[in-house]
């Protein structure tokens, strides 16, 4: 079987440092044949560094000339919808970096462009695919650890003024929202992967220390369909950076502590009093240690491409993190609880996460 032909769109650090190494781990399965970037010098340099035969500033031309099987969209969020739709309509599968789109309206336009039998457009949610998360998900789903009761999902990172000096960051029209969207979406996606559907959310948001149009911190309380209650914290202001997930179930506490990625050793299981030692022995992480990574998700995507089946983190499965984050902003900016499924076409938050709320929405020109 010939390797799948890959076109990279957006040649910044995430493409250089993360995507290319992942593809280079699978040389018999994928061959990166081209790069597209709005900056011609950047596209040319990327192609030269990785010996790619094609580079361009024009995605339409590249899709026609390269005819890729897979397009990786690693550009700024403002470009995702247009680029994903173009690639799907050209017949290529798409692997799109987070955040998937600027709004639910944009995301729904992307999935509408998918075919019933493909091509598909999964989102990069690599934290689902490490062996530690797969193990925890299986234990929770089996009921072995009892009913989920309480959870905490924390992405407390530090991003300084220089980080937000990049023109597209910190703005609703180009980044979509604040740290919940650009930083915390991975931990939020993992929380939903482990606990399933949510039912209600209440939240707050603030601009506390950065000169941004969006926000630099959000806090929320979420009620899940199971009845479990969770707190969710997303910050760009925290000098001691941490990504933390804790789930208290009837018979055990699961904890994950890491920063940008985890291994099996970053997961701990604490039994409730009275739980038999024999049961606890079965909770030990699997012998194979697969870190959370783009490479881990890419292997899963490869299997799906070969089978011609819809991959995880696409369509509704890829949408749920964006829906929760959208509801978080609606709850924070309106001061009232939001229920799952209520943000639909016609709701101002469906089109933009600021919901046109005065004091948060961008000011109209001339005002």
Coordinates of C-alpha atoms in Angstrom, one line a residue:
X1 CA 0.0 0.0 0.0
X2 CA 1.4 3.4 -1.0
X3 CA 1.9 6.0 1.8
X4 CA -0.9 8.5 2.2
X5 CA 0.1 11.9 0.7
X6 CA 0.0 14.7 3.3
X7 CA -0.2 18.5 2.8
X8 CA 0.6 20.7 5.8
X9 CA -1.3 24.0 6.0
X10 CA 0.4 26.4 8.4
X11 CA 4.1 25.9 9.0
X12 CA 4.6 27.4 12.5
X13 CA 6.1 25.8 15.5
X14 CA 3.3 23.2 16.0
X15 CA 3.9 21.9 12.4
X16 CA 7.7 21.9 12.8
X17 CA 8.0 20.6 16.4
X18 CA 5.0 18.3 16.6
X19 CA 3.3 17.3 13.3
X20 CA 6.4 16.6 11.3
X21 CA 8.0 14.4 13.9
X22 CA 4.8 12.4 14.2
X23 CA 4.6 11.8 10.4
X24 CA 8.3 10.9 10.3
X25 CA 7.6 8.1 12.8
X26 CA 5.4 6.5 10.2
X27 CA 7.4 6.8 6.9
X28 CA 5.8 3.8 5.3
X29 CA 2.3 5.0 6.0
X30 CA 2.5 8.8 5.4
X31 CA 4.6 11.0 3.1
X32 CA 4.4 14.8 3.6
X33 CA 4.6 16.2 0.1
X34 CA 3.9 19.9 0.5
X35 CA 3.4 22.9 2.8
X36 CA 1.2 25.9 2.5
X37 CA 1.7 29.1 4.5
X38 CA 0.5 32.7 4.0
X39 CA 4.1 33.8 4.3
X40 CA 6.0 32.7 1.1
X41 CA 9.4 32.8 2.8
X42 CA 8.1 30.6 5.7
X43 CA 6.6 28.1 3.3
X44 CA 9.8 28.0 1.3
X45 CA 12.0 27.5 4.3
X46 CA 9.8 24.8 5.8
X47 CA 9.8 22.9 2.5
X48 CA 13.6 23.2 2.3
X49 CA 14.2 22.1 5.8
X50 CA 12.1 18.9 5.4
X51 CA 12.9 18.3 1.7
X52 CA 9.3 18.7 0.6
X53 CA 8.7 18.8 -3.2
X54 CA 6.0 21.5 -3.0
X55 CA 5.3 24.7 -1.2
X56 CA 2.8 27.5 -1.8
X57 CA 0.8 30.4 -0.3
X58 CA -2.3 29.2 -2.1
X59 CA -4.3 26.3 -0.7
X60 CA -6.6 25.9 -3.7
X61 CA -3.6 25.6 -6.0
X62 CA -1.9 23.1 -3.7
X63 CA -4.9 20.9 -3.4
X64 CA -5.1 20.7 -7.2
X65 CA -1.4 20.1 -7.8
X66 CA -0.6 17.8 -4.8
X67 CA -3.9 15.9 -4.6
X68 CA -3.3 15.0 -1.0
X69 CA -5.0 12.2 0.9
X70 CA -4.7 14.0 4.2
X71 CA -4.5 17.8 4.9
X72 CA -3.2 18.9 8.3
X73 CA -4.6 22.3 9.2
X74 CA -2.2 23.9 11.7
X75 CA -2.9 27.6 10.8
X76 CA -4.4 30.2 13.2
X77 CA -8.0 29.5 14.2
X78 CA -9.5 32.2 12.0
X79 CA -8.5 30.2 8.9
X80 CA -9.8 26.8 10.0
X81 CA -13.3 26.8 8.6
X82 CA -12.4 28.0 5.1
X83 CA -9.3 25.7 4.9
X84 CA -11.1 22.6 6.2
X85 CA -14.1 23.0 3.9
X86 CA -11.8 23.5 0.9
X87 CA -9.8 20.4 1.7
X88 CA -12.9 18.2 2.3
X89 CA -14.4 19.4 -1.0
X90 CA -11.2 18.4 -2.8
X91 CA -11.7 14.9 -1.5
X92 CA -9.0 14.9 1.2
X93 CA -9.4 13.9 4.9
X94 CA -8.5 16.7 7.3
X95 CA -6.7 16.7 10.7
X96 CA -7.4 20.1 12.2
X97 CA -5.6 21.6 15.1
X98 CA -7.5 23.0 18.1
X99 CA -9.5 25.1 18.6
X100 CA -11.5 23.5 15.8
X101 CA -13.3 26.7 14.8
X102 CA -14.2 30.2 16.1
X103 CA -17.8 29.2 16.8
X104 CA -20.4 26.4 16.6
X105 CA -21.7 28.0 13.4
X106 CA -18.2 27.6 11.8
X107 CA -17.8 24.1 13.2
X108 CA -21.2 23.0 11.8
X109 CA -20.3 24.4 8.4
X110 CA -17.1 22.3 8.5
X111 CA -18.9 19.0 9.3
X112 CA -21.6 19.7 6.7
X113 CA -18.8 19.6 4.1
X114 CA -17.9 16.0 5.1
X115 CA -19.3 13.2 3.0
X116 CA -21.6 10.6 4.5
X117 CA -18.9 8.0 3.9
X118 CA -15.9 10.4 4.1
X119 CA -13.7 12.3 3.8
X120 CA -13.8 13.2 7.5
X121 CA -12.3 16.0 9.5
X122 CA -11.2 15.0 13.1
X123 CA -9.8 17.5 15.5
X124 CA -6.4 17.3 17.2
X125 CA -7.4 16.1 20.7
X126 CA -4.4 14.0 21.5
X127 CA -4.9 13.7 25.2
X128 CA -7.6 11.2 24.6
X129 CA -5.2 8.8 22.9
X130 CA -2.5 8.1 25.6
X131 CA -2.7 4.7 27.2
X132 CA -3.4 6.3 30.6
X133 CA -6.6 8.0 29.4
X134 CA -7.7 4.9 27.5
X135 CA -7.2 2.8 30.7
X136 CA -9.1 5.3 32.8
X137 CA -11.9 5.5 30.3
X138 CA -12.3 1.7 30.3
X139 CA -12.3 1.5 34.0
X140 CA -15.0 4.2 34.4
X141 CA -17.1 2.8 31.6
X142 CA -17.1 -0.7 33.1
X143 CA -18.4 0.6 36.4
X144 CA -15.4 -0.9 38.2
X145 CA -14.7 2.3 40.1
X146 CA -18.3 3.1 40.9
X147 CA -20.4 6.1 40.0
X148 CA -18.6 9.4 39.2
X149 CA -19.4 12.0 41.8
X150 CA -17.0 15.0 41.8
X151 CA -14.4 16.2 39.3
X152 CA -11.9 19.1 38.9
X153 CA -10.4 20.1 35.5
X154 CA -7.6 22.6 35.7
X155 CA -5.5 24.3 33.0
X156 CA -3.6 27.0 34.9
X157 CA -0.8 28.1 32.5
X158 CA 1.2 31.3 32.1
X159 CA 1.2 33.5 29.0
X160 CA 2.8 36.9 29.2
X161 CA 2.2 40.1 27.2
X162 CA 4.6 39.0 24.5
X163 CA 2.5 36.0 23.8
X164 CA -0.6 38.2 23.3
X165 CA 1.4 40.6 21.1
X166 CA 0.9 38.1 18.2
X167 CA -1.8 39.9 16.2
X168 CA -4.4 37.2 16.1
X169 CA -4.3 36.3 19.8
X170 CA -6.6 37.6 22.5
X171 CA -9.2 38.7 19.9
X172 CA -12.7 37.2 19.4
X173 CA -12.6 37.5 15.6
X174 CA -9.3 35.6 15.2
X175 CA -8.8 33.4 18.3
X176 CA -12.4 32.8 19.1
X177 CA -12.2 33.3 22.9
X178 CA -9.7 33.2 25.8
X179 CA -7.7 30.5 27.6
X180 CA -10.6 28.0 27.7
X181 CA -10.5 27.9 23.9
X182 CA -6.8 28.2 23.2
X183 CA -5.3 26.5 26.2
X184 CA -7.8 24.5 28.3
X185 CA -9.7 22.8 25.5
X186 CA -7.5 19.7 25.7
X187 CA -8.2 19.1 29.4
X188 CA -11.9 19.9 28.8
X189 CA -12.0 17.4 26.0
X190 CA -10.4 14.7 28.2
X191 CA -12.9 15.5 31.0
X192 CA -15.8 14.9 28.6
X193 CA -14.1 11.8 27.2
X194 CA -14.1 10.3 30.7
X195 CA -17.4 11.6 32.1
X196 CA -19.6 11.7 29.1
X197 CA -22.4 14.2 28.4
X198 CA -22.9 17.3 30.5
X199 CA -26.3 18.8 31.4
X200 CA -25.8 22.3 32.9
X201 CA -23.1 24.9 33.4
X202 CA -22.6 28.1 35.4
X203 CA -19.5 30.3 34.9
X204 CA -17.5 33.5 35.4
X205 CA -14.9 35.1 33.1
X206 CA -12.5 38.0 33.7
X207 CA -9.9 40.2 32.2
X208 CA -7.6 40.4 35.1
X209 CA -4.0 41.1 34.0
X210 CA -3.6 40.9 30.2
X211 CA -4.5 43.5 27.6
X212 CA -6.8 41.3 25.6
X213 CA -10.2 41.7 24.0
X214 CA -11.4 38.3 25.1
X215 CA -10.6 37.2 28.7
X216 CA -7.6 35.7 30.5
X217 CA -9.4 33.5 33.0
X218 CA -12.6 31.5 33.3
X219 CA -14.1 29.4 36.1
X220 CA -17.1 27.1 35.8
X221 CA -19.3 24.6 37.6
X222 CA -20.7 21.8 35.4
X223 CA -23.4 19.2 36.2
X224 CA -23.1 16.1 34.1
X225 CA -25.9 13.9 32.8
X226 CA -24.8 11.3 35.4
X227 CA -25.3 13.8 38.2
X228 CA -21.6 14.3 38.8
X229 CA -20.5 17.9 39.6
X230 CA -17.2 19.4 38.2
X231 CA -15.3 22.6 38.5
X232 CA -13.4 23.8 35.4
X233 CA -10.6 26.5 35.7
X234 CA -8.7 28.0 32.7
X235 CA -6.1 30.6 33.3
X236 CA -3.3 32.3 31.3
X237 CA -2.1 34.0 34.5
X238 CA -0.6 31.2 36.7
X239 CA 3.2 31.3 37.3
X240 CA 3.3 27.7 38.5
X241 CA 1.8 26.0 35.5
X242 CA -0.2 22.9 35.8
X243 CA -2.7 20.7 34.0
X244 CA -4.7 18.8 36.6
X245 CA -7.6 16.4 36.3
X246 CA -9.3 14.7 39.3
X247 CA -12.3 12.5 39.3
X248 CA -13.8 11.2 42.6
X249 CA -15.9 8.1 42.1
X250 CA -17.7 5.9 44.6
X251 CA -14.7 3.5 45.0
X252 CA -11.7 5.5 43.9
X253 CA -10.1 8.9 43.1
X254 CA -8.3 9.2 39.7
X255 CA -5.8 12.0 39.4
X256 CA -3.7 13.2 36.4
X257 CA -1.0 15.8 36.9
X258 CA 1.1 17.0 34.0
X259 CA 1.7 20.1 31.9
X260 CA 1.6 19.6 28.1
X261 CA 1.4 15.8 27.9
X262 CA 1.4 12.8 30.1
X263 CA 2.7 9.2 30.5
X264 CA 1.2 6.3 32.5
X265 CA 3.2 7.4 35.6
X266 CA 1.3 10.7 35.7
X267 CA -1.9 8.9 36.6
X268 CA -2.7 7.8 40.2
X269 CA -5.6 5.7 41.7
X270 CA -6.5 6.1 45.3
X271 CA -9.0 3.5 46.6
X272 CA -11.8 4.4 48.9
X273 CA -11.7 2.9 52.4
X274 CA -12.8 -0.7 52.5
X275 CA -12.0 -1.4 48.8
X276 CA -10.5 -4.9 48.5
X277 CA -6.8 -4.9 47.6
X278 CA -7.4 -7.4 44.9
X279 CA -9.6 -4.9 43.1
X280 CA -7.0 -2.2 43.4
X281 CA -4.4 -4.4 41.7
X282 CA -6.5 -4.4 38.6
X283 CA -6.4 -0.6 38.4
X284 CA -2.7 -0.6 37.7
X285 CA -1.9 1.2 34.4
X286 CA -1.2 -1.0 31.4
X287 CA 2.3 -2.3 30.8
X288 CA 2.5 -0.5 27.5
X289 CA 3.2 3.2 28.1
X290 CA 1.8 5.3 25.2
X291 CA 2.2 9.0 26.0
X292 CA -0.5 11.4 25.0
X293 CA 0.8 12.8 21.7
X294 CA 0.0 13.7 18.2
X295 CA 1.7 10.5 17.2
X296 CA -0.7 8.4 19.3
X297 CA -3.7 10.1 17.7
X298 CA -2.1 9.8 14.2
X299 CA -1.8 6.0 14.6
X300 CA -5.5 5.9 15.5
X301 CA -6.4 8.1 12.5
X302 CA -4.3 5.9 10.2
X303 CA -6.4 2.8 11.2
X304 CA -9.6 4.8 10.5
X305 CA -8.3 5.9 7.1
X306 CA -7.5 2.4 6.1
X307 CA -10.9 1.1 7.3
X308 CA -12.7 4.1 5.7
X309 CA -14.6 4.7 9.0
X310 CA -15.4 7.9 10.9
X311 CA -12.5 8.7 13.3
X312 CA -12.9 9.7 17.0
X313 CA -12.9 13.5 17.6
X314 CA -14.9 14.2 14.5
X315 CA -18.4 15.4 13.9
X316 CA -20.5 15.4 17.1
X317 CA -17.6 13.8 19.0
X318 CA -15.3 16.6 18.0
X319 CA -18.0 19.3 18.7
X320 CA -18.8 18.6 22.3
X321 CA -15.8 20.4 23.8
X322 CA -16.5 23.5 21.7
X323 CA -20.2 23.4 22.7
X324 CA -19.2 23.2 26.4
X325 CA -16.8 26.1 26.0
X326 CA -19.4 28.1 24.2
X327 CA -21.9 27.4 26.9
X328 CA -19.3 28.5 29.5
X329 CA -18.9 31.9 27.9
X330 CA -22.7 32.3 27.6
X331 CA -23.1 31.4 31.2
X332 CA -20.3 33.8 32.3
X333 CA -21.3 36.7 30.1
X334 CA -25.0 36.5 30.8
X335 CA -24.8 35.5 34.4
X336 CA -27.3 32.6 34.1
X337 CA -27.0 28.9 33.8
X338 CA -26.9 27.3 30.4
X339 CA -28.3 23.9 29.5
X340 CA -26.8 21.5 27.0
X341 CA -28.2 21.8 23.5
X342 CA -29.7 25.3 24.0
X343 CA -27.2 27.1 21.8
X344 CA -28.6 26.7 18.4
X345 CA -28.9 28.8 15.2
X346 CA -30.5 32.1 16.1
X347 CA -28.7 32.3 19.5
X348 CA -26.1 35.0 19.3
X349 CA -23.5 32.7 21.0
X350 CA -23.9 30.2 18.2
X351 CA -22.2 32.8 15.9
X352 CA -19.6 34.1 18.3
X353 CA -18.6 33.3 21.8
X354 CA -19.0 36.9 23.0
X355 CA -22.7 36.6 22.1
X356 CA -22.7 40.4 21.2
X357 CA -22.8 41.1 25.0
X358 CA -22.0 44.8 25.6
X359 CA -18.6 45.2 27.3
X360 CA -17.3 42.0 25.9
X361 CA -18.2 42.1 22.2
X362 CA -15.8 44.1 20.0
X363 CA -16.9 47.7 19.5
X364 CA -18.3 48.6 16.1
X365 CA -16.1 50.8 14.0
X366 CA -16.7 54.5 14.7
X367 CA -18.1 54.0 18.1

